[in-house]
CSV table of C-alpha atoms and ligand atoms in Angstrom, one decimal:
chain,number,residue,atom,x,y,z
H,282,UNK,CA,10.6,5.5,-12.8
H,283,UNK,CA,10.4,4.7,-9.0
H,284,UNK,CA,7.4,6.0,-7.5
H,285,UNK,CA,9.5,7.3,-4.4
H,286,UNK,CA,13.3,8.2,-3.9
H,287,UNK,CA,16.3,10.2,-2.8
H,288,UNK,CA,17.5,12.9,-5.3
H,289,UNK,CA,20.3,15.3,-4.7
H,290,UNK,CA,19.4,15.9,-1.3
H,291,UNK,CA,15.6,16.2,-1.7
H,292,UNK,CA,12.7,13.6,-1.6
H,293,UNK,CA,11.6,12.8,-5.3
H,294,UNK,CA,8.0,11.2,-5.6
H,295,UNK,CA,5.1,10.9,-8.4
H,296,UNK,CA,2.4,13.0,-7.4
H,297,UNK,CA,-0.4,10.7,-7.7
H,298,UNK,CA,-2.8,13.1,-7.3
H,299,UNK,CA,-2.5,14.3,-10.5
H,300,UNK,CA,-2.7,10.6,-12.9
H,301,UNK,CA,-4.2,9.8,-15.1
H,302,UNK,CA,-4.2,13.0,-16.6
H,303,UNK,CA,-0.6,14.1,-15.9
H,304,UNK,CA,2.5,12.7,-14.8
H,305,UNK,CA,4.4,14.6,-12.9
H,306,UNK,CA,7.1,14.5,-10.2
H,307,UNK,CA,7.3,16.6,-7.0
H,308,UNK,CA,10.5,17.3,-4.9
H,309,UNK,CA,10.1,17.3,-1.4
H,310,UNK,CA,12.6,19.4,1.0
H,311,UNK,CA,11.5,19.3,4.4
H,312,UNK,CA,10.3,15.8,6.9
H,313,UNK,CA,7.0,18.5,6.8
H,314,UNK,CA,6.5,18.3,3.8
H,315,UNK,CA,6.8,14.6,3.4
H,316,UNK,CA,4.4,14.0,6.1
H,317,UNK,CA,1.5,16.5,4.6
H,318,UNK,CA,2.3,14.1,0.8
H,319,UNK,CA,1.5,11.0,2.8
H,320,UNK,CA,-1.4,12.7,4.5
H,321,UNK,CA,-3.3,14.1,1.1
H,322,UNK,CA,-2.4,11.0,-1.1
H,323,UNK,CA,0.5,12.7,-3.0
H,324,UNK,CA,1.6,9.4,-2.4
H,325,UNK,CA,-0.4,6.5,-1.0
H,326,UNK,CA,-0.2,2.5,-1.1
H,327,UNK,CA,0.9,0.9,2.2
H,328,UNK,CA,4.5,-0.6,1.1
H,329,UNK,CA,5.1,3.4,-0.7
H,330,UNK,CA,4.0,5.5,2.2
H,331,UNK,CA,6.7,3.3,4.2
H,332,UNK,CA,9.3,3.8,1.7
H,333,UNK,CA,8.3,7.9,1.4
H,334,UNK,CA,8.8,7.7,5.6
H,335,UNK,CA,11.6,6.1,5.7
H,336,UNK,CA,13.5,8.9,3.3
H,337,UNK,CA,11.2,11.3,5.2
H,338,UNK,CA,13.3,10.1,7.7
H,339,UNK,CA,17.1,10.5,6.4
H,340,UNK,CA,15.4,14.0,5.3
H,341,UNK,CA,14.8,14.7,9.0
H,342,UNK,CA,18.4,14.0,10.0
H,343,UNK,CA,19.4,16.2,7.3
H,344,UNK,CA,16.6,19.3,8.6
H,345,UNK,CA,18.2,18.9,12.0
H,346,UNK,CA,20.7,21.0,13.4
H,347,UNK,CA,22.1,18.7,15.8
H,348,UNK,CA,25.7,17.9,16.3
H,349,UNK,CA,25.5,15.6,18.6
H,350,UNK,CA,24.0,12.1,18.5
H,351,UNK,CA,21.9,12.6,21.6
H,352,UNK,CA,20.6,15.6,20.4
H,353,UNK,CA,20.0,14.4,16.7
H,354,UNK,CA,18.3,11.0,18.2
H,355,UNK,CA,16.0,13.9,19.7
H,356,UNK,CA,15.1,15.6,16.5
H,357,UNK,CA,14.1,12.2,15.1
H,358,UNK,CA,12.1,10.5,17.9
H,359,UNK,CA,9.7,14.4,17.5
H,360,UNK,CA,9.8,14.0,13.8
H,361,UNK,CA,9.6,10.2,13.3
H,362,UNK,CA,6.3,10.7,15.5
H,363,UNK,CA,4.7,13.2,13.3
H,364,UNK,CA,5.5,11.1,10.6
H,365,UNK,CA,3.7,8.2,12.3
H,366,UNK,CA,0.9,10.1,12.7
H,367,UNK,CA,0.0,11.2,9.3
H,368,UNK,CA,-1.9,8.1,8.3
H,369,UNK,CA,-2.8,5.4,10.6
H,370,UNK,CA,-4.0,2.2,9.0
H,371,UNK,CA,-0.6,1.1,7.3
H,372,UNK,CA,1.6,-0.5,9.2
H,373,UNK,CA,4.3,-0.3,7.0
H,374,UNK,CA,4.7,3.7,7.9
H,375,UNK,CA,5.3,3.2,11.6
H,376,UNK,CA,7.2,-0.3,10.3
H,377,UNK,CA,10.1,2.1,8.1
H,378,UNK,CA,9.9,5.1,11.2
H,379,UNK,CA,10.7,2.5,13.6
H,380,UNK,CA,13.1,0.2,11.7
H,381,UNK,CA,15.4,3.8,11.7
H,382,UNK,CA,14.3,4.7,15.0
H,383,UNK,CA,16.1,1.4,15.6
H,384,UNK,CA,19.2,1.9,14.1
H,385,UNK,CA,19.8,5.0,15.4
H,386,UNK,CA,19.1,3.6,18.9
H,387,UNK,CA,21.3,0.8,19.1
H,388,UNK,CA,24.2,1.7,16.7
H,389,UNK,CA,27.5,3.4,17.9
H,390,UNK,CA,28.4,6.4,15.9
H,391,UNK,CA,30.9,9.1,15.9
H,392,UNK,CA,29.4,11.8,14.7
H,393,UNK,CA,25.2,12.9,14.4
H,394,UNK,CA,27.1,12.9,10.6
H,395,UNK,CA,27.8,9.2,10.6
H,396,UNK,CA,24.1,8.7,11.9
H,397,UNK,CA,22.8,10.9,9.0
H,398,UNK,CA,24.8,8.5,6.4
H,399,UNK,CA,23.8,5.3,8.3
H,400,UNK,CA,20.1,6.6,8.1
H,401,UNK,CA,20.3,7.6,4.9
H,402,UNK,CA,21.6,4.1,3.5
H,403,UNK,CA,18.9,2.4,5.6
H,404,UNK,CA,16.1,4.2,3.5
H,405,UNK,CA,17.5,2.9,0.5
H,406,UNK,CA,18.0,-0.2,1.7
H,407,UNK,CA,13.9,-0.4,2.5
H,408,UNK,CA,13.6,1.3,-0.9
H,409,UNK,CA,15.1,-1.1,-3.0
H,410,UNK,CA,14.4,-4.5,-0.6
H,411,UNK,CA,10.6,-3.4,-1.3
H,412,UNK,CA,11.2,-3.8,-5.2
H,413,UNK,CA,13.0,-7.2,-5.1
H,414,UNK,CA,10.0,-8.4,-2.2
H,415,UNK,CA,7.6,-7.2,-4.9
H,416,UNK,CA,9.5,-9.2,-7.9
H,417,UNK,CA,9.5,-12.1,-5.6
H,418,UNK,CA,6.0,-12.5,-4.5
H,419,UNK,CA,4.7,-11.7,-8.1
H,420,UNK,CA,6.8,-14.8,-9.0
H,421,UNK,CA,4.9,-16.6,-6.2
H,422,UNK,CA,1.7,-15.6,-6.6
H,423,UNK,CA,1.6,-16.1,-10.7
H,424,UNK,CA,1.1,-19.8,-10.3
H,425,UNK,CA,-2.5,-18.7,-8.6
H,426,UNK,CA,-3.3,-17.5,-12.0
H,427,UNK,CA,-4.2,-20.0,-15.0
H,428,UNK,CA,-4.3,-19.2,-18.6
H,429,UNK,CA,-7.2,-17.8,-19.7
H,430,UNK,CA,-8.5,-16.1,-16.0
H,431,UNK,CA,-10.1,-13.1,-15.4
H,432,UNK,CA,-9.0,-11.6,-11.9
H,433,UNK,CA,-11.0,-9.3,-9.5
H,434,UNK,CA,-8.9,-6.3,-8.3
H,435,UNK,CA,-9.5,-3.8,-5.9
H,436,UNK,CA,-7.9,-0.3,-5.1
H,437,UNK,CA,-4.3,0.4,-6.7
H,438,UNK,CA,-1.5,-2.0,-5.4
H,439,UNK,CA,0.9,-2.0,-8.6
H,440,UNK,CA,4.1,-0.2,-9.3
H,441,UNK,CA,2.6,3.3,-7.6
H,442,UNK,CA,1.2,1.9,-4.2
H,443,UNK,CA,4.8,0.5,-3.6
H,444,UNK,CA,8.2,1.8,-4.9
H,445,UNK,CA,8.2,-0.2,-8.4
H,446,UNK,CA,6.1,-3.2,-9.8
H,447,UNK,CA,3.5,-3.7,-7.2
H,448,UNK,CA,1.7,-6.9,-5.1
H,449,UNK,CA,-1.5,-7.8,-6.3
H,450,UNK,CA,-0.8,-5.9,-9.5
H,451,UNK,CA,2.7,-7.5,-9.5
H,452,UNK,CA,1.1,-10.6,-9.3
H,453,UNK,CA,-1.0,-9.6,-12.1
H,454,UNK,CA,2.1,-8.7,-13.8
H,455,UNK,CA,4.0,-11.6,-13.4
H,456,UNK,CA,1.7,-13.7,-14.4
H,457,UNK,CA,1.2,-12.0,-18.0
H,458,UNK,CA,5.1,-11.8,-18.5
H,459,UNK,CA,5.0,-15.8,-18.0
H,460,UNK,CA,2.9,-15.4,-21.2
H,461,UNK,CA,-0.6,-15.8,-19.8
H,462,UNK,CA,-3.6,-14.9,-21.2
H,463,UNK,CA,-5.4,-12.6,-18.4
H,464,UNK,CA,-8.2,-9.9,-18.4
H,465,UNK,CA,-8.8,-8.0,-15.1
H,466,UNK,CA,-11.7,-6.6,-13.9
H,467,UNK,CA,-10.6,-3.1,-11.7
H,468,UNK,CA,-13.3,-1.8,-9.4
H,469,UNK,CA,-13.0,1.4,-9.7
H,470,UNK,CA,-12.7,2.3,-6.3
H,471,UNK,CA,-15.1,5.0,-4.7
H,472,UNK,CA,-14.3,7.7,-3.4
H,473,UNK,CA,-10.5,8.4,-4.4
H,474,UNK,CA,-11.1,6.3,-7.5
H,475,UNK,CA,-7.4,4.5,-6.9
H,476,UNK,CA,-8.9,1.4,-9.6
H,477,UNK,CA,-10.1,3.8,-12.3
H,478,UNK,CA,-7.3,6.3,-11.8
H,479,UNK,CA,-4.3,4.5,-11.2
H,480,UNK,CA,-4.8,0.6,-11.8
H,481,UNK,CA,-6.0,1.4,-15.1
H,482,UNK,CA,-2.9,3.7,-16.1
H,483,UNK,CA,-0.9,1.0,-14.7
H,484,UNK,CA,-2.3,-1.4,-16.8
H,485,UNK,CA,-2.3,0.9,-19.7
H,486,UNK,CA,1.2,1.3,-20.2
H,487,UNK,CA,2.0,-2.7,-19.3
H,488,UNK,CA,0.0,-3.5,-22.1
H,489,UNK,CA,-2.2,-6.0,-20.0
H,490,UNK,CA,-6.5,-6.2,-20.9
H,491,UNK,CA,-8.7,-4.8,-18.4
H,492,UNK,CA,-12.4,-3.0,-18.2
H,493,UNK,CA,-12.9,-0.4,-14.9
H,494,UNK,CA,-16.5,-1.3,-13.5
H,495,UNK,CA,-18.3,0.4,-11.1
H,496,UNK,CA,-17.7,-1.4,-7.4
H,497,UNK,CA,-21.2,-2.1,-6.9
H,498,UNK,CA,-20.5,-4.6,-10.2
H,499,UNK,CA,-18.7,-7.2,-8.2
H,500,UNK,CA,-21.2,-9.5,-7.8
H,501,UNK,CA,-22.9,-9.1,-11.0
H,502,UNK,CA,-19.6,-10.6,-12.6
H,503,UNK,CA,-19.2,-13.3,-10.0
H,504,UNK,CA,-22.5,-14.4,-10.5
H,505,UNK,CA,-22.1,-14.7,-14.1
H,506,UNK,CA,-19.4,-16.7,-13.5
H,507,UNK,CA,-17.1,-14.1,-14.9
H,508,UNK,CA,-14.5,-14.1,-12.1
H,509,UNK,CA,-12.0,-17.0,-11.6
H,510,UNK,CA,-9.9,-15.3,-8.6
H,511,UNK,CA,-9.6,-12.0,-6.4
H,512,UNK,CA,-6.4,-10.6,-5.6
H,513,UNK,CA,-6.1,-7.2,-3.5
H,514,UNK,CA,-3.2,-6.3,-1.6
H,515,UNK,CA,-3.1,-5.0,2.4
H,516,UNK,CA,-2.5,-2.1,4.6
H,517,UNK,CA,-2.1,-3.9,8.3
H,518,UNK,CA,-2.6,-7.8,8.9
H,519,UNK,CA,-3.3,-8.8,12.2
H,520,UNK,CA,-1.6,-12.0,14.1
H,521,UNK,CA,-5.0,-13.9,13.4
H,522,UNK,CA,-4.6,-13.1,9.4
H,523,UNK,CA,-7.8,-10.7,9.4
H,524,UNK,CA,-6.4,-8.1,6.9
H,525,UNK,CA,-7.2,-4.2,6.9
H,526,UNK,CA,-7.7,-3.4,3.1
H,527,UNK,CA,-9.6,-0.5,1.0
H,528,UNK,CA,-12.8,0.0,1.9
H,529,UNK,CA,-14.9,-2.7,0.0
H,530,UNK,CA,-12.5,-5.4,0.2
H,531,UNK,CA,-14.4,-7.0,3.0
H,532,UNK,CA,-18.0,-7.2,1.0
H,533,UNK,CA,-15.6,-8.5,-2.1
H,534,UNK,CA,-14.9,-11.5,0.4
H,535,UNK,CA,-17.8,-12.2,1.7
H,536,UNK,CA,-19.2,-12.2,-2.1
H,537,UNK,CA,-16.2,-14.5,-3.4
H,538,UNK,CA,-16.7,-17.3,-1.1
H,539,UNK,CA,-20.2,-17.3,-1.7
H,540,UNK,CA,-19.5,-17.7,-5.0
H,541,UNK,CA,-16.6,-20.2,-4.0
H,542,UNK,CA,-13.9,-18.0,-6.1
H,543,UNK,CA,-10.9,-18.0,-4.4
H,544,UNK,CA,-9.8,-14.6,-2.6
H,545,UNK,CA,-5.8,-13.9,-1.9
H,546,UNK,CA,-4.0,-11.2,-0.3
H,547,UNK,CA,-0.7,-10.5,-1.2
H,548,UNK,CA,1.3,-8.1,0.7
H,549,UNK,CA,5.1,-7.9,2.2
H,550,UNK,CA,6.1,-9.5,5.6
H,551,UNK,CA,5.9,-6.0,6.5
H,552,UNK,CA,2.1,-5.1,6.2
H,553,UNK,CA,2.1,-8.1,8.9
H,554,UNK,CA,1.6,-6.7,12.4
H,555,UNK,CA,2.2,-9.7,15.0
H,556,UNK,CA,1.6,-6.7,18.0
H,557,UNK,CA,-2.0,-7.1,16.9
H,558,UNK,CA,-4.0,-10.1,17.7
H,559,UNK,CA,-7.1,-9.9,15.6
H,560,UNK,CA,-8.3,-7.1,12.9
H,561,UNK,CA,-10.9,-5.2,15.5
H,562,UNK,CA,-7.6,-3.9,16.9
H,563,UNK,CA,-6.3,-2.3,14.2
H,564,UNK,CA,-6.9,2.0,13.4
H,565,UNK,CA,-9.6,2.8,11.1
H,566,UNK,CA,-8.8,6.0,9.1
H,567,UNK,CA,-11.7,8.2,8.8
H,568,UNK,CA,-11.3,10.8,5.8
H,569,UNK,CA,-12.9,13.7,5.1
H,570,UNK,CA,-16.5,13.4,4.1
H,571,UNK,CA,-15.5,15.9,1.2
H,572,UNK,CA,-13.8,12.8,-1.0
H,573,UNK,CA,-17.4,11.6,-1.1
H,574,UNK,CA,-19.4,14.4,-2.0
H,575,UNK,CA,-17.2,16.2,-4.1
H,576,UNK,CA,-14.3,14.0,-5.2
H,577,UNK,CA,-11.4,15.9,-6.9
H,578,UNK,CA,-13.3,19.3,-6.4
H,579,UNK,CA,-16.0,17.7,-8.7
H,580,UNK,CA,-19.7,18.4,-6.3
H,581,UNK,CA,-22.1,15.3,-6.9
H,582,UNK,CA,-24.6,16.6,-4.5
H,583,UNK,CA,-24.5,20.2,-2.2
H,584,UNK,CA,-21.9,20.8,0.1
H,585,UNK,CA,-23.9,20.7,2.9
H,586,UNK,CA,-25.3,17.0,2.3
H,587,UNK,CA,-23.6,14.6,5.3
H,588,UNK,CA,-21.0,11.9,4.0
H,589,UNK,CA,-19.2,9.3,6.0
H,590,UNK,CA,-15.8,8.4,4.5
H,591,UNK,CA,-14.3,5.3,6.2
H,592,UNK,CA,-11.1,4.1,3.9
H,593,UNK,CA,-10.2,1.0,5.2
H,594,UNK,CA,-12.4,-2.4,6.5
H,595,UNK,CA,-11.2,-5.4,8.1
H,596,UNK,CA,-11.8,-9.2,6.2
H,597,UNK,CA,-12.0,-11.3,8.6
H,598,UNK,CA,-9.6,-14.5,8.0
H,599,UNK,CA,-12.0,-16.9,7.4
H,600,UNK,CA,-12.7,-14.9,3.9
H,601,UNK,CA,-9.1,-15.7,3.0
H,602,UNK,CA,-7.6,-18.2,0.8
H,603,UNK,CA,-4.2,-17.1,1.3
H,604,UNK,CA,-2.0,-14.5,2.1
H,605,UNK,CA,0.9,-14.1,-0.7
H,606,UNK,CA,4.1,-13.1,1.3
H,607,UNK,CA,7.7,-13.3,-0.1
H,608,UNK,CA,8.1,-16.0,1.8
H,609,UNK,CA,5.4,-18.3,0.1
H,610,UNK,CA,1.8,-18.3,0.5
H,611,UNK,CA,1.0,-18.5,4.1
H,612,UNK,CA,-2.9,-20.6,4.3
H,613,UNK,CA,-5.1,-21.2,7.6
H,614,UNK,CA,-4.3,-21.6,10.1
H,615,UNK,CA,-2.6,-18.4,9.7
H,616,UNK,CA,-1.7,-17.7,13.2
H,617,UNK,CA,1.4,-20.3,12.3
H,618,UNK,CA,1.8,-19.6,9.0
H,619,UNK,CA,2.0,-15.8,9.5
H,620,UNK,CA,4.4,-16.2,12.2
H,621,UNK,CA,6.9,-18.3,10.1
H,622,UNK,CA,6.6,-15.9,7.1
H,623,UNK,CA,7.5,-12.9,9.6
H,624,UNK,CA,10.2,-15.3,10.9
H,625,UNK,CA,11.6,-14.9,7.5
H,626,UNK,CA,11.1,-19.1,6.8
H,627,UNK,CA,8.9,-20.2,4.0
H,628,UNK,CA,5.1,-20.3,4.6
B,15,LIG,O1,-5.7,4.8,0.8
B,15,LIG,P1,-4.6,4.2,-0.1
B,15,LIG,O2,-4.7,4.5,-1.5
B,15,LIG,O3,-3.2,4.5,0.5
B,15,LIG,O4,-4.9,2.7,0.0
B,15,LIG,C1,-4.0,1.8,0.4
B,15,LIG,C2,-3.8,0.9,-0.7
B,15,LIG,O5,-3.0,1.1,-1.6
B,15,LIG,C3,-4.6,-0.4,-0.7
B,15,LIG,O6,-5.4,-0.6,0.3
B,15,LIG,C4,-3.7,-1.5,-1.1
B,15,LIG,O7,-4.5,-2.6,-1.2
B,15,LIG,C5,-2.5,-1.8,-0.3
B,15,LIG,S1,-1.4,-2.9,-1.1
B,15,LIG,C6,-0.2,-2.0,-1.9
């Protein structure tokens, strides 16, 4: 099952607010709706949130009563905005928006009917490029991972933060369909829980070994000398190579090299943002200080008690061993590597 598509007219995603517990689909009928799933986590994970726009998108064209091309290009420059605007870390929603912002820009059609088709193939296109990028860099990345390792993972970047099979967690696939013998460590991941709630179930039904552990655990296991790699995925990766990732991932660096484990990112050549040259430039989402206090409805402590709720933090790229692209593994200094990856030539 994809975790985002096109059915029958309608926008078809896992609610992933609902796993463990239950899986469940939810049709999606208006470029509204779409933008309210991306902005309460119905669906989340950088690479799917682009995916969901860019059929959020087609949706749009569909909504709009245009019948011109002017006036439809109209429609979607309003709703391609609001779309941008429901979550602003990943780059790889205003990446999707844009690419058919694009399209519909420069292309010469007959009809605002032709531009609904063209926009509607384009989504696809991103939908299904996304699941042969992820088969690719899992292929790439699995030589990171010997026989035997136990790998430090953070958040949820398998098949449900992307449209099917995942990058850090397709890594992690890969390498245990070339027959290795892994065990991952999930951090849980306070205060949505992505590790414990989705990672796990991921790694549940692949049939691969893993124990949840609370996020303040990390270093325990590192310092044990339980941990042979880290691999977590990104949301935005600056020109430099500083990388904007779940909150935690930065103290998860910092911990690594002082344990001299080697730490990878692996994300798509479209979580790379060359408009940005270092991390302190790129938006931190703030949520709502309710996902700490009470997450999923459940109250720790009183309502009234003050929470901050930051989601994202930025590595800086001297943490990094490597960024795991499709286009090879792109290593310091990263302002040429990067560039070449984006330039579609191997790292
Ligand atoms: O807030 P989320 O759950 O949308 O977080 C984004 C992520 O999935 C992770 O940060 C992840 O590492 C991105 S890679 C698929």
């Amino acid at each position: 099952m994809r975790t985002v598509e096109w059915e029958g007219g309608a926008v078809k995603m896992i609610n992933q607010r609902a796993l463990p517990w239950k899986l469940e689909t939810v049709r999606l009928e208006s470029v509204e709706a779409v933008a309210e799933s991306i902005r309460n986590m119905t669906v989340r994970g950088a690479p799917a949130i682009g995916a969901a726009a860019a059929f959020g998108m087609a949706l749009a064209a569909r909504q709009s009563k245009a019948e011109s091309v002017d006036a439809l290009l109209a429609d979607l420059l309003r709703d391609g905005a609001m779309l941008k605007r429901a979550r602003p870390t990943a780059v790889n929603l205003a990446w999707a928006v844009d690419k058919l912002l694009q399209i519909a820009e420069s292309g010469e059609f007959n009809s605002a009917d032709d531009l609904r088709e063209v926009l509607l193939q384009a989504a696809q296109q991103i939908a299904a490029d996304d699941v042969a990028i992820n088969s690719r860099m899992g292929q790439v990345g699995a030589a990171l991972v010997e026989d035997g390792a136990t790998v430090l993972h953070h958040c949820n970047t398998g098949a449900l933060a992307t449209v099917d099979y995942g990058t850090a967690l397709g890594v992690i696939r890969a390498a245990f369909q070339a027959g290795k013998d892994i065990h991952i460590l999930l951090d849980e991941t306070r205060p949505r829980l992505q590790g414990s709630r989705l990672s796990a179930w991921e790694l549940e039904q692949a049939g691969i070994s893993y124990d949840i552990i609370p996020d303040t655990a990390a270093g325990y296991y590192m310092q044990r000398g339980e941990v042979d790699i880290v691999l977590v995925g990104a949301d935005r990766i600056a020109a430099n190579g500083d990388v904007a990732n779940k909150i935690g991932t930065y103290q998860l660096a910092i911990m690594a090299q002082a344990h001299g484990i080697p730490f990878y990112t692996v994300a798509p050549t479209s979580t790379i943002d060359l408009g940005l040259s270092s991390g302190d430039q790129i938006p931190i989402e703030q949520r709502d200080p309710a996902e700490v206090t009470t997450p999923y409805g459940n109250p720790i402590v009183p309502a009234h008690f003050k929470a901050r709720n930051p989601a994202f933090d930025i590595t800086p790229q001297r943490y990094l061993s490597g960024i795991v692209t499709e286009f090879g593994i792109a290593r310091p200094p990263f302002a040429e590597s990067l560039r070449r990856v984006v330039a579609g030539q191997q790292a």
